[in-house]
Amino acid sequence: MKPEINKVIKLIKQPKGEQYIRYLGVLCTFSEYILRWR
């Protein structure tokens, strides 16, 4: 597993919901860029 995934798992376990939602949004946009580059 990549270290980024571990960071996300740690964020999920933390009670900071807003931070996790923002992180998810960044990940979604980032994955979209990667898919477009392919």
mmCIF file of C-alpha atoms in Angstrom:
data_model
loop_
_atom_site.group_PDB
_atom_site.id
_atom_site.type_symbol
_atom_site.label_atom_id
_atom_site.label_comp_id
_atom_site.label_asym_id
_atom_site.label_seq_id
_atom_site.Cartn_x
_atom_site.Cartn_y
_atom_site.Cartn_z
ATOM 1 C CA MET A 1 0.000 0.000 0.000
ATOM 2 C CA LYS A 2 1.146 3.520 -0.739
ATOM 3 C CA PRO A 3 1.839 5.895 2.187
ATOM 4 C CA GLU A 4 -0.901 8.203 0.894
ATOM 5 C CA ILE A 5 -3.491 5.481 1.500
ATOM 6 C CA ASN A 6 -2.233 5.084 5.069
ATOM 7 C CA LYS A 7 -2.653 8.839 5.576
ATOM 8 C CA VAL A 8 -6.241 8.602 4.360
ATOM 9 C CA ILE A 9 -6.926 5.686 6.714
ATOM 10 C CA LYS A 10 -5.534 7.723 9.614
ATOM 11 C CA LEU A 11 -7.751 10.662 8.622
ATOM 12 C CA ILE A 12 -10.809 8.385 8.524
ATOM 13 C CA LYS A 13 -10.053 7.119 12.043
ATOM 14 C CA GLN A 14 -9.715 10.695 13.296
ATOM 15 C CA PRO A 15 -12.900 12.553 14.324
ATOM 16 C CA LYS A 16 -12.019 15.430 11.983
ATOM 17 C CA GLY A 17 -14.709 14.852 9.354
ATOM 18 C CA GLU A 18 -14.369 18.127 7.429
ATOM 19 C CA GLN A 19 -10.636 17.649 6.899
ATOM 20 C CA TYR A 20 -11.247 14.136 5.552
ATOM 21 C CA ILE A 21 -13.950 15.378 3.156
ATOM 22 C CA ARG A 22 -11.584 18.041 1.802
ATOM 23 C CA TYR A 23 -8.851 15.402 1.428
ATOM 24 C CA LEU A 24 -11.304 13.154 -0.450
ATOM 25 C CA GLY A 25 -12.138 15.988 -2.844
ATOM 26 C CA VAL A 26 -8.455 16.558 -3.589
ATOM 27 C CA LEU A 27 -7.931 12.822 -4.128
ATOM 28 C CA CYS A 28 -10.929 12.641 -6.482
ATOM 29 C CA THR A 29 -9.706 15.538 -8.631
ATOM 30 C CA PHE A 30 -6.167 14.105 -8.584
ATOM 31 C CA SER A 31 -7.388 10.677 -9.744
ATOM 32 C CA GLU A 32 -9.429 12.359 -12.503
ATOM 33 C CA TYR A 33 -6.276 14.074 -13.782
ATOM 34 C CA ILE A 34 -4.389 10.750 -13.759
ATOM 35 C CA LEU A 35 -7.208 9.032 -15.678
ATOM 36 C CA ARG A 36 -7.214 11.820 -18.283
ATOM 37 C CA TRP A 37 -3.438 11.554 -18.730
ATOM 38 C CA ARG A 38 -3.825 7.829 -19.446
#
